[in-house]
Coordinates of N, CA and C in Angstrom, one line a residue:
M1 N -23.9 -18.2 -32.6 CA -23.2 -18.7 -31.4 C -24.1 -18.6 -30.3
T2 N -24.1 -19.6 -29.3 CA -25.0 -19.6 -28.4 C -24.6 -18.4 -27.4
T3 N -25.7 -17.9 -26.6 CA -25.2 -16.9 -25.7 C -24.6 -17.5 -24.5
P4 N -23.4 -17.0 -24.3 CA -22.6 -17.6 -23.0 C -23.2 -17.4 -21.8
D5 N -23.1 -18.4 -20.9 CA -23.5 -18.3 -19.5 C -22.5 -17.9 -18.7
I6 N -22.0 -16.7 -18.6 CA -20.7 -16.4 -18.0 C -21.0 -15.2 -16.8
T7 N -20.3 -15.5 -15.9 CA -20.2 -14.6 -14.6 C -18.9 -14.2 -14.2
L8 N -18.5 -12.9 -14.1 CA -17.4 -12.5 -13.7 C -17.3 -12.1 -12.2
Y9 N -16.5 -12.6 -11.3 CA -16.7 -12.4 -10.0 C -15.7 -11.4 -9.5
V10 N -16.2 -10.3 -9.2 CA -15.3 -8.9 -9.1 C -15.4 -8.4 -7.7
T11 N -14.6 -7.3 -7.5 CA -14.5 -6.5 -6.2 C -15.8 -5.7 -6.1
R12 N -15.5 -4.4 -6.0 CA -16.7 -3.6 -5.9 C -16.0 -2.1 -6.0
P13 N -16.7 -1.1 -6.3 CA -16.3 0.2 -6.5 C -15.6 0.6 -5.0
G14 N -14.4 1.3 -5.3 CA -13.9 1.8 -4.0 C -12.5 2.7 -4.5
F15 N -12.1 3.6 -3.5 CA -10.8 4.2 -3.6 C -10.9 5.2 -4.8
G16 N -12.0 5.7 -5.3 CA -12.3 6.6 -6.5 C -12.2 5.8 -7.7
M17 N -12.3 4.3 -7.8 CA -12.4 3.5 -8.9 C -13.5 2.8 -8.9
P18 N -13.8 2.3 -10.2 CA -15.0 1.6 -10.4 C -14.9 0.1 -9.9
E19 N -13.6 -0.3 -9.6 CA -13.2 -1.6 -8.8 C -12.0 -1.4 -8.2
T20 N -11.9 -1.9 -7.0 CA -10.7 -1.8 -6.1 C -9.7 -2.6 -6.8
S21 N -9.7 -3.6 -7.5 CA -8.5 -4.4 -8.0 C -8.5 -4.0 -9.6
P22 N -7.3 -3.8 -10.0 CA -6.9 -3.4 -11.3 C -7.0 -4.7 -12.0
F23 N -7.0 -6.0 -11.5 CA -7.2 -7.3 -12.2 C -8.5 -7.5 -12.6
V24 N -9.4 -7.0 -11.8 CA -10.9 -7.2 -12.2 C -11.1 -6.2 -13.3
I25 N -10.7 -4.9 -13.3 CA -10.7 -4.1 -14.4 C -10.1 -4.5 -15.6
K26 N -9.0 -5.3 -15.6 CA -8.3 -5.8 -16.9 C -9.5 -6.9 -17.3
S27 N -9.9 -7.9 -16.6 CA -10.9 -8.9 -17.2 C -12.3 -8.2 -17.6
N28 N -12.8 -7.5 -17.0 CA -13.9 -6.7 -17.5 C -13.7 -6.0 -18.8
V29 N -12.7 -5.4 -18.9 CA -12.4 -4.6 -20.2 C -12.1 -5.8 -21.2
Q30 N -11.5 -6.8 -20.9 CA -11.3 -7.8 -22.0 C -12.5 -8.5 -22.5
L31 N -13.4 -8.7 -21.5 CA -14.7 -9.3 -21.9 C -15.4 -8.5 -22.7
Q32 N -15.3 -7.1 -22.4 CA -16.0 -6.1 -23.3 C -15.4 -6.1 -24.7
M33 N -14.0 -6.2 -24.8 CA -13.4 -6.1 -26.0 C -13.7 -7.4 -26.9
A34 N -13.9 -8.5 -26.1 CA -14.4 -9.7 -26.8 C -16.0 -9.8 -27.1
G35 N -16.8 -8.7 -26.8 CA -18.1 -8.5 -27.0 C -18.9 -9.8 -26.7
L36 N -18.7 -10.3 -25.6 CA -19.3 -11.3 -25.0 C -20.3 -10.8 -23.8
P37 N -21.5 -11.3 -23.9 CA -22.4 -11.0 -22.8 C -22.0 -11.5 -21.4
Y38 N -22.0 -11.0 -20.5 CA -21.6 -11.6 -19.1 C -22.3 -10.8 -18.0
A39 N -22.5 -11.4 -16.7 CA -22.8 -11.0 -15.7 C -21.8 -10.7 -14.7
T40 N -22.0 -9.9 -13.5 CA -20.8 -9.7 -12.5 C -21.5 -9.9 -11.3
E41 N -20.7 -10.4 -10.4 CA -21.2 -10.8 -9.1 C -19.9 -10.3 -8.2
S42 N -20.3 -9.5 -7.0 CA -19.1 -9.0 -6.1 C -18.8 -10.3 -5.1
T43 N -17.5 -10.4 -4.7 CA -17.2 -11.2 -3.9 C -15.8 -10.8 -3.1
I44 N -15.3 -11.5 -2.2 CA -14.0 -11.1 -1.5 C -13.1 -12.2 -1.8
P45 N -11.7 -12.0 -1.7 CA -10.7 -12.9 -2.1 C -10.9 -14.2 -1.3
P46 N -11.0 -14.2 0.1 CA -11.2 -15.4 0.8 C -12.2 -16.3 0.2
Q47 N -13.3 -15.9 -0.4 CA -14.5 -16.6 -0.9 C -14.0 -17.1 -2.3
A48 N -12.8 -16.8 -2.9 CA -12.6 -17.3 -4.3 C -11.9 -18.3 -4.2
P49 N -12.0 -19.3 -5.3 CA -11.3 -20.6 -5.3 C -9.8 -20.7 -5.1
K50 N -9.2 -19.6 -5.4 CA -7.6 -19.6 -5.3 C -7.3 -18.3 -4.4
G51 N -8.4 -17.8 -3.7 CA -8.1 -16.7 -2.8 C -7.9 -15.3 -3.4
K52 N -8.1 -15.3 -4.7 CA -7.9 -14.1 -5.6 C -9.1 -13.8 -6.5
V53 N -9.3 -12.5 -6.6 CA -10.3 -12.1 -7.5 C -9.7 -11.3 -8.6
P54 N -10.1 -11.4 -9.9 CA -11.4 -11.9 -10.3 C -11.3 -13.4 -10.7
Y55 N -12.4 -14.0 -10.7 CA -12.7 -15.4 -11.3 C -13.7 -15.4 -12.2
L56 N -13.8 -16.5 -13.1 CA -14.9 -16.6 -14.1 C -15.5 -17.9 -13.9
K57 N -16.9 -18.0 -14.0 CA -17.7 -19.2 -14.3 C -18.4 -19.0 -15.6
D58 N -18.1 -20.1 -16.4 CA -18.7 -20.3 -17.8 C -19.3 -21.4 -17.9
A59 N -20.7 -21.5 -17.9 CA -21.3 -22.8 -18.1 C -21.0 -23.7 -17.0
G60 N -20.7 -23.4 -15.7 CA -20.1 -24.4 -14.6 C -18.7 -24.6 -14.7
E61 N -18.0 -24.1 -15.6 CA -16.3 -24.1 -15.7 C -15.9 -22.9 -14.9
V62 N -14.9 -23.1 -13.9 CA -14.3 -22.2 -13.1 C -13.0 -21.7 -13.6
I63 N -12.7 -20.6 -13.9 CA -11.6 -20.0 -14.3 C -10.8 -19.1 -13.6
C64 N -9.8 -19.3 -12.9 CA -9.3 -18.2 -12.0 C -7.9 -17.6 -12.8
D65 N -7.9 -16.4 -12.3 CA -6.6 -15.5 -12.7 C -7.1 -14.9 -14.0
S66 N -6.7 -13.4 -13.9 CA -7.2 -12.7 -15.1 C -6.4 -13.1 -16.5
T67 N -5.2 -13.6 -16.4 CA -4.4 -14.1 -17.7 C -5.0 -15.3 -18.1
F68 N -5.6 -16.2 -17.4 CA -6.2 -17.6 -17.7 C -7.6 -17.4 -18.1
I69 N -8.3 -16.1 -17.6 CA -9.7 -15.8 -18.0 C -9.5 -15.3 -19.5
R70 N -8.5 -14.6 -19.8 CA -8.3 -14.2 -21.3 C -7.9 -15.3 -22.0
A71 N -7.2 -16.4 -21.6 CA -6.9 -17.3 -22.7 C -8.1 -18.3 -22.8
H72 N -9.1 -18.3 -21.6 CA -10.2 -19.1 -21.8 C -11.1 -18.7 -22.7
I73 N -11.4 -17.2 -22.8 CA -12.3 -16.5 -23.7 C -12.0 -16.7 -25.1
E74 N -10.6 -16.5 -25.4 CA -10.1 -16.6 -26.7 C -10.0 -17.8 -27.2
R75 N -9.8 -18.9 -26.6 CA -9.8 -20.4 -26.9 C -11.2 -20.7 -27.2
K76 N -12.0 -20.7 -26.2 CA -13.5 -21.1 -26.2 C -14.2 -20.5 -27.2
Y77 N -14.1 -19.2 -27.4 CA -14.8 -18.2 -28.2 C -14.4 -18.0 -29.6
G78 N -13.2 -18.5 -29.9 CA -12.5 -18.1 -31.1 C -12.1 -16.6 -31.2
M79 N -11.6 -16.0 -30.2 CA -11.3 -14.5 -30.1 C -9.7 -14.6 -30.1
D80 N -9.4 -13.5 -30.6 CA -7.9 -13.1 -30.5 C -7.8 -11.6 -30.3
L81 N -7.5 -11.2 -28.8 CA -7.5 -9.9 -28.6 C -6.1 -9.2 -28.9
D82 N -5.4 -9.8 -29.4 CA -4.3 -9.4 -30.0 C -4.1 -9.5 -31.7
E83 N -5.3 -9.4 -32.3 CA -5.5 -9.6 -33.7 C -4.8 -8.4 -34.2
G84 N -4.1 -8.7 -35.4 CA -3.3 -7.6 -36.2 C -2.0 -7.6 -35.8
L85 N -1.5 -8.0 -34.4 CA 0.0 -8.0 -34.0 C 0.7 -9.1 -34.7
D86 N 2.0 -9.0 -35.1 CA 2.9 -10.1 -35.7 C 3.6 -10.6 -34.3
A87 N 4.4 -11.5 -34.6 CA 5.0 -12.4 -33.4 C 5.8 -11.6 -32.5
L88 N 6.5 -10.5 -33.1 CA 7.5 -9.6 -32.5 C 6.7 -8.8 -31.5
Q89 N 5.6 -8.2 -32.1 CA 4.7 -7.4 -31.3 C 4.0 -8.0 -30.2
R90 N 3.4 -9.2 -30.4 CA 2.9 -9.9 -29.3 C 3.8 -10.3 -28.2
A91 N 5.2 -10.4 -28.6 CA 6.2 -10.7 -27.7 C 6.4 -9.5 -26.7
Q92 N 6.5 -8.4 -27.4 CA 6.5 -7.0 -26.8 C 5.3 -6.8 -25.9
A93 N 4.2 -7.1 -26.3 CA 3.0 -6.8 -25.6 C 3.2 -7.7 -24.3
W94 N 3.4 -9.0 -24.3 CA 3.5 -9.6 -23.3 C 4.7 -9.1 -22.3
A95 N 5.6 -8.7 -22.9 CA 6.8 -8.3 -21.9 C 6.2 -6.9 -21.1
I96 N 5.7 -6.2 -21.8 CA 5.1 -4.9 -21.1 C 4.0 -5.2 -20.1
E97 N 3.1 -6.4 -20.4 CA 2.2 -6.8 -19.4 C 2.8 -7.4 -18.2
R98 N 3.9 -8.0 -18.4 CA 4.7 -8.5 -17.1 C 5.3 -7.6 -16.4
M99 N 5.9 -6.4 -17.1 CA 6.5 -5.3 -16.3 C 5.3 -4.6 -15.3
L100 N 4.1 -4.5 -15.9 CA 3.1 -3.9 -15.3 C 2.4 -4.7 -14.2
E101 N 2.2 -6.0 -14.4 CA 1.6 -6.8 -13.4 C 2.6 -7.3 -12.4
D102 N 3.9 -7.6 -12.8 CA 4.6 -8.1 -11.9 C 5.6 -7.1 -11.1
H103 N 5.7 -6.0 -11.6 CA 6.6 -4.9 -11.1 C 5.7 -3.8 -10.7
L104 N 5.3 -2.9 -11.7 CA 4.6 -1.7 -11.1 C 3.6 -2.0 -10.3
Y105 N 2.6 -3.0 -10.4 CA 1.4 -3.3 -9.4 C 1.9 -3.5 -8.1
F106 N 3.1 -4.2 -7.8 CA 3.6 -4.3 -6.5 C 4.0 -2.9 -5.8
A107 N 4.6 -2.1 -6.7 CA 5.1 -0.7 -6.1 C 3.8 0.0 -5.7
M108 N 2.9 0.0 -6.4 CA 1.5 0.6 -6.0 C 1.1 0.1 -4.9
V109 N 1.0 -1.2 -4.6 CA 0.4 -2.1 -3.5 C 1.1 -1.6 -2.3
W110 N 2.4 -1.4 -2.5 CA 3.2 -0.9 -1.3 C 2.7 0.3 -0.8
F111 N 2.6 1.2 -1.8 CA 2.1 2.7 -1.2 C 0.8 2.8 -0.6
R112 N -0.1 1.9 -1.2 CA -1.4 1.7 -0.7 C -1.4 0.9 0.7
W113 N -0.8 0.0 1.1 CA -0.8 -0.8 2.2 C 0.2 -0.5 3.2
I114 N 1.2 0.0 3.0 CA 2.3 0.2 4.0 C 2.3 1.7 4.3
V115 N 2.2 2.6 3.7 CA 2.2 4.1 4.2 C 0.8 4.2 5.1
P116 N 1.1 4.6 6.3 CA 0.0 4.6 7.2 C -1.2 5.2 7.0
E117 N -1.0 6.6 6.3 CA -2.3 7.4 6.0 C -2.9 6.6 4.8
N118 N -2.4 6.2 3.9 CA -3.1 5.4 2.7 C -3.8 4.2 3.4
F119 N -3.0 3.4 4.0 CA -3.6 2.3 4.7 C -5.0 2.5 5.3
A120 N -4.7 3.7 6.2 CA -6.0 3.9 7.2 C -7.2 4.3 6.5
K121 N -7.0 4.9 5.2 CA -8.3 5.5 4.5 C -8.7 4.4 3.3
G122 N -7.8 3.5 3.2 CA -8.0 2.6 2.0 C -8.1 1.0 2.4
P123 N -7.1 0.3 2.4 CA -7.3 -1.0 2.5 C -7.8 -1.4 4.1
A124 N -7.4 -0.4 5.1 CA -8.0 -0.7 6.4 C -9.6 -0.9 6.4
R125 N -10.1 -0.3 5.5 CA -11.5 -0.3 5.5 C -12.3 -1.6 5.1
F126 N -11.4 -2.6 4.5 CA -11.9 -4.0 4.3 C -12.1 -4.6 5.6
A127 N -11.7 -4.0 6.7 CA -12.1 -4.8 8.1 C -13.5 -4.3 8.7
D128 N -14.1 -3.3 8.1 CA -15.1 -2.5 8.6 C -16.4 -3.4 8.8
S129 N -16.5 -4.6 8.1 CA -17.7 -5.5 8.3 C -17.4 -6.4 9.3
A130 N -16.2 -6.5 9.8 CA -16.0 -7.4 11.1 C -16.6 -6.8 12.3
P131 N -16.9 -7.5 13.3 CA -17.4 -7.0 14.6 C -16.4 -6.0 15.1
E132 N -16.9 -5.0 15.6 CA -16.3 -3.9 16.0 C -14.9 -4.2 16.9
A133 N -15.2 -5.0 17.8 CA -14.3 -5.3 18.8 C -12.9 -6.2 18.1
E134 N -13.2 -6.9 16.9 CA -12.1 -7.4 16.0 C -11.5 -6.6 15.3
R135 N -12.0 -5.4 14.9 CA -11.7 -4.8 13.7 C -10.0 -4.4 13.6
E136 N -9.7 -3.8 14.6 CA -8.4 -3.2 15.0 C -7.3 -4.4 14.6
Q137 N -7.5 -5.3 15.4 CA -6.6 -6.6 15.3 C -6.6 -7.1 14.0
L138 N -7.7 -7.3 13.2 CA -7.9 -7.6 11.8 C -7.2 -6.8 10.9
R139 N -7.3 -5.4 11.2 CA -6.3 -4.5 10.3 C -5.0 -4.6 10.5
R140 N -4.5 -5.0 11.6 CA -3.0 -5.0 11.9 C -2.6 -6.3 11.3
T141 N -3.6 -7.5 11.3 CA -3.2 -8.7 10.8 C -3.1 -8.8 9.1
L142 N -4.1 -7.9 8.7 CA -4.0 -7.7 7.1 C -2.8 -7.1 6.6
Q143 N -2.4 -6.0 7.4 CA -1.3 -5.1 6.9 C 0.0 -5.9 7.0
A144 N 0.1 -6.6 8.3 CA 1.3 -7.5 8.2 C 1.4 -8.7 7.3
R145 N 0.3 -9.1 7.0 CA 0.4 -10.1 5.8 C 0.9 -9.6 4.6
K146 N 0.2 -8.5 4.3 CA 0.7 -7.9 2.9 C 2.1 -7.4 3.0
H147 N 2.6 -6.9 4.1 CA 4.1 -6.6 4.2 C 4.8 -7.8 4.1
E148 N 4.5 -8.9 4.5 CA 5.2 -10.2 4.2 C 5.2 -10.5 2.9
D149 N 4.0 -10.4 2.3 CA 4.1 -10.8 0.9 C 4.8 -9.9 0.0
L150 N 5.0 -8.5 0.4 CA 5.7 -7.7 -0.5 C 7.3 -7.7 -0.2
R151 N 7.5 -8.4 1.2 CA 8.9 -8.7 1.3 C 9.2 -10.1 0.5
G152 N 8.4 -10.9 0.5 CA 8.6 -12.0 -0.3 C 8.8 -11.8 -1.8
H153 N 8.1 -10.8 -2.3 CA 8.2 -10.4 -3.7 C 9.5 -10.0 -3.9
G154 N 10.0 -9.2 -2.9 CA 11.3 -8.5 -3.1 C 11.2 -7.0 -2.9
I155 N 10.1 -6.3 -3.5 CA 10.0 -4.8 -3.4 C 9.8 -4.3 -2.3
G156 N 9.2 -5.1 -1.3 CA 8.9 -4.7 0.2 C 10.2 -4.7 1.1
R157 N 11.4 -4.9 0.4 CA 12.6 -4.9 1.1 C 13.5 -3.7 0.9
H158 N 12.8 -2.9 0.2 CA 13.4 -1.5 -0.3 C 12.7 -0.3 0.6
S159 N 13.5 0.9 0.5 CA 13.0 1.8 1.1 C 11.9 2.6 0.3
A160 N 11.0 3.6 0.9 CA 10.1 4.2 0.2 C 10.5 4.8 -1.1
G161 N 11.6 5.4 -0.8 CA 12.4 6.3 -2.0 C 12.9 5.4 -3.0
E162 N 13.3 4.1 -2.7 CA 13.9 3.3 -3.6 C 12.8 2.4 -4.4
I163 N 11.5 2.4 -3.7 CA 10.4 1.9 -4.6 C 9.7 2.8 -5.3
A164 N 9.7 4.0 -4.9 CA 9.2 5.1 -5.9 C 10.1 5.2 -7.1
A165 N 11.2 5.2 -7.0 CA 12.3 5.3 -8.0 C 11.9 4.1 -9.3
L166 N 11.9 2.7 -8.5 CA 11.5 1.9 -9.4 C 10.1 1.8 -10.2
G167 N 9.2 2.4 -9.4 CA 8.0 2.5 -10.0 C 7.9 3.6 -11.1
V168 N 8.5 4.6 -10.7 CA 8.7 5.9 -11.7 C 9.4 5.4 -13.0
R169 N 10.5 4.5 -12.9 CA 11.1 4.1 -14.1 C 10.2 3.4 -15.1
S170 N 9.2 2.6 -14.5 CA 8.4 1.8 -15.2 C 7.3 2.6 -15.7
I171 N 6.8 3.6 -15.1 CA 5.8 4.5 -15.6 C 6.4 5.3 -16.6
D172 N 7.8 5.7 -16.5 CA 8.3 6.5 -17.8 C 8.5 5.4 -18.9
A173 N 8.7 4.2 -18.7 CA 8.7 3.3 -19.8 C 7.5 3.1 -20.4
V174 N 6.4 3.1 -19.7 CA 5.0 3.0 -20.4 C 4.7 4.4 -21.4
A175 N 5.1 5.5 -20.6 CA 5.0 6.7 -21.3 C 5.6 6.9 -22.5
T176 N 6.9 6.3 -22.6 CA 7.6 6.4 -24.0 C 7.1 5.4 -24.7
L177 N 6.9 4.2 -24.4 CA 6.2 3.4 -25.3 C 4.8 3.7 -25.8
L178 N 4.1 4.5 -25.1 CA 2.8 4.8 -25.8 C 3.0 6.0 -26.7
G179 N 4.0 7.0 -26.4 CA 4.3 8.0 -27.2 C 2.9 8.9 -27.5
D180 N 2.8 9.1 -28.7 CA 1.4 9.6 -29.3 C 0.5 8.8 -29.8
K181 N 0.7 7.6 -29.7 CA -0.1 6.6 -30.2 C -1.5 6.6 -29.5
P182 N -2.7 6.1 -29.9 CA -3.7 6.0 -29.1 C -3.8 4.8 -28.1
Y183 N -2.9 3.8 -28.6 CA -2.8 2.5 -27.7 C -1.4 2.0 -27.8
L184 N -1.0 1.4 -26.8 CA 0.2 0.8 -26.7 C 0.9 0.3 -27.9
M185 N 0.2 -0.6 -28.7 CA 0.7 -1.3 -29.8 C 0.4 -0.7 -31.1
G186 N -0.3 0.5 -31.0 CA -0.6 1.1 -32.3 C -2.0 2.0 -32.4
E187 N -2.6 1.6 -33.5 CA -3.8 2.3 -33.7 C -5.0 1.5 -33.3
R188 N -4.8 0.3 -32.9 CA -6.0 -0.5 -32.3 C -5.8 -1.2 -31.0
M189 N -6.6 -1.1 -30.2 CA -6.5 -1.5 -28.9 C -6.4 -3.0 -28.9
T190 N -5.4 -3.5 -28.1 CA -5.1 -4.9 -27.8 C -5.2 -5.2 -26.3
A191 N -4.9 -6.5 -26.2 CA -5.0 -7.0 -24.6 C -4.2 -6.5 -23.8
V192 N -2.9 -6.0 -23.9 CA -2.2 -5.3 -23.1 C -2.9 -4.0 -22.6
D193 N -3.5 -3.3 -23.4 CA -4.0 -2.0 -23.0 C -5.0 -2.3 -21.8
A194 N -5.8 -3.3 -21.9 CA -6.8 -3.4 -20.5 C -6.0 -3.3 -19.3
F195 N -4.9 -4.0 -19.1 CA -4.1 -3.8 -17.9 C -3.4 -2.7 -17.7
A196 N -2.8 -2.1 -18.8 CA -2.1 -0.7 -18.7 C -3.2 0.2 -18.0
F197 N -4.3 0.4 -18.8 CA -5.3 1.3 -18.3 C -5.7 1.0 -16.8
A198 N -5.8 -0.4 -16.4 CA -6.3 -0.7 -14.9 C -5.2 -0.1 -14.1
I199 N -4.0 -0.4 -14.3 CA -2.9 -0.1 -13.2 C -2.8 1.5 -13.5
L200 N -2.5 2.1 -14.4 CA -2.6 3.5 -14.4 C -3.6 4.4 -13.9
A201 N -4.7 3.9 -14.1 CA -6.0 4.6 -13.5 C -5.9 4.2 -11.9
S202 N -5.7 3.0 -11.5 CA -5.4 2.9 -10.0 C -4.5 3.5 -9.3
I203 N -3.3 3.9 -10.1 CA -2.4 4.8 -9.6 C -2.7 6.1 -9.4
L204 N -3.5 6.7 -10.7 CA -3.8 7.8 -10.9 C -5.1 8.5 -10.0
T205 N -5.8 7.5 -9.5 CA -6.9 7.9 -8.5 C -6.4 8.9 -7.6
P206 N -7.2 10.1 -7.3 CA -7.0 11.0 -6.4 C -7.1 10.5 -4.9
F207 N -7.7 9.4 -4.8 CA -7.7 8.9 -3.4 C -6.7 8.6 -2.7
F208 N -5.5 8.3 -3.3 CA -4.3 7.9 -2.5 C -3.3 8.9 -3.2
D209 N -2.4 9.5 -2.2 CA -1.3 10.4 -2.3 C -0.1 9.7 -2.4
T210 N 0.7 9.5 -3.6 CA 1.8 8.8 -3.7 C 2.7 9.5 -4.8
P211 N 4.2 9.0 -4.6 CA 4.9 9.6 -5.7 C 4.6 9.0 -7.2
L212 N 4.0 7.7 -7.0 CA 3.7 7.1 -8.3 C 2.6 7.9 -9.1
R213 N 1.6 8.4 -8.2 CA 0.6 9.2 -8.7 C 1.1 10.4 -9.4
D214 N 1.9 11.2 -8.7 CA 2.7 12.4 -9.2 C 3.2 12.1 -10.5
A215 N 4.0 10.8 -10.7 CA 4.7 10.6 -11.9 C 3.4 10.5 -13.1
V216 N 2.4 9.7 -12.8 CA 1.4 9.5 -13.9 C 0.8 10.7 -14.1
A217 N 0.6 11.5 -13.2 CA -0.3 12.7 -13.4 C 0.5 13.8 -14.3
G218 N 2.0 13.6 -14.2 CA 2.9 14.4 -14.9 C 3.3 14.1 -16.3
R219 N 2.5 13.1 -16.9 CA 2.9 12.4 -18.1 C 1.5 12.7 -18.8
V220 N 1.6 13.7 -19.6 CA 0.2 14.0 -20.2 C -0.3 12.9 -21.3
N221 N 0.4 12.2 -21.8 CA 0.0 11.0 -22.6 C -1.0 10.0 -21.8
L222 N -0.2 9.7 -20.6 CA -0.8 8.7 -19.9 C -2.2 9.3 -19.1
V223 N -2.2 10.5 -18.7 CA -3.5 11.0 -18.3 C -4.5 10.9 -19.4
A224 N -4.2 11.3 -20.6 CA -5.2 11.2 -21.5 C -5.7 9.9 -22.0
Y225 N -4.6 9.1 -21.9 CA -4.8 7.6 -22.1 C -5.8 7.0 -21.4
V226 N -5.6 7.2 -19.9 CA -6.4 6.7 -19.0 C -7.9 7.4 -19.2
G227 N -7.9 8.5 -19.4 CA -9.3 9.4 -19.6 C -10.1 8.7 -20.5
R228 N -9.5 8.4 -21.8 CA -10.2 7.9 -22.9 C -10.8 6.5 -22.7
L229 N -10.0 5.7 -22.0 CA -10.4 4.3 -21.8 C -11.5 4.2 -20.6
M230 N -11.3 5.2 -19.6 CA -12.2 5.1 -18.5 C -13.6 5.7 -19.3
A231 N -13.7 6.5 -20.0 CA -14.9 7.0 -20.5 C -15.4 5.9 -21.7
R232 N -14.8 5.0 -22.3 CA -15.1 3.9 -23.1 C -15.7 2.8 -22.5
Y233 N -14.9 2.3 -21.3 CA -15.3 1.2 -20.7 C -16.0 1.3 -19.4
Y234 N -16.1 2.6 -18.7 CA -16.8 2.8 -17.6 C -17.4 4.1 -17.6
P235 N -18.4 4.3 -18.6 CA -18.9 5.7 -18.9 C -19.6 6.2 -17.9
Q236 N -20.3 5.4 -16.9 CA -20.9 5.9 -15.7 C -20.1 6.3 -14.5
H237 N -18.8 6.1 -14.6 CA -17.9 6.3 -13.4 C -17.5 7.8 -13.6
E238 N -17.7 8.5 -12.6 CA -17.2 10.0 -12.6 C -15.6 9.9 -12.2
W239 N -14.9 10.4 -13.3 CA -13.5 10.5 -13.4 C -12.9 11.6 -13.4
K240 N -12.4 12.1 -12.2 CA -11.8 13.4 -12.3 C -10.4 13.4 -11.6
P241 N -9.2 13.1 -12.0 CA -8.0 12.9 -11.5 C -7.6 14.4 -11.0
L242 N -7.0 14.7 -9.7 CA -7.1 15.9 -9.3 C -6.2 16.8 -10.3
R243 N -5.0 16.3 -10.7 CA -4.1 17.1 -11.4 C -4.3 17.1 -12.9
E244 N -5.4 16.6 -13.4 CA -5.6 16.7 -14.8 C -5.5 17.9 -15.3
V245 N -5.9 19.1 -14.8 CA -6.1 20.3 -15.4 C -4.4 20.8 -15.4
E246 N -3.8 20.4 -14.5 CA -2.2 20.9 -14.2 C -1.4 20.3 -15.6
T247 N -1.8 19.2 -16.1 CA -0.9 18.4 -17.0 C -1.3 18.7 -18.4
V248 N -2.5 19.3 -18.6 CA -2.9 19.5 -20.0 C -2.4 20.9 -20.6

């Protein structure tokens, strides 16, 4: 097979994570699962074709969105990241992925972007490269836009306590589904594990103090799951969730 000319456009390390976006982590892990050689290049959403990161360039072809990136590499290179799963298991994996991406992710985003203390030390720093006189207004604009996005999604119309309750219910569901298995679908890692790892690690990072973090830290199997996959896919990243000792 010809060596692929693949570049994955990513975010950058931050918030105690190897990437600030869990969707970038998802695509990074899935490319590693596929065994394809590729390069990475940092960018920011406004410079991306659809205003979102990650995106992929493969021999001149541009693929946006982590789900379409996976579909592209499976189709073009004859991969199946769900190899070994039957039709029912594939449907279950898709349902789990949608719960994580379309529900739990947005609960995490709310606590990062809307809680003042988390916003100030996290997403507000995205404006640091702007001229100093413009930074504060840019930060207000960024937060206001995110608030509107979250209201449009629906989760932003709830109180902090209600959002926490919804997020914790999804975390409990993942913990139950994982049980004592090494991976969500059994003994072998499949595509859904890439985002499950990404979102759980992004919640568990000690950088942000949220009730969702407390919930993940309190589930021993989830802490161990994240630790195993962090060591496997980001071995150079120092990973020490604050409450890991308390949950073992």
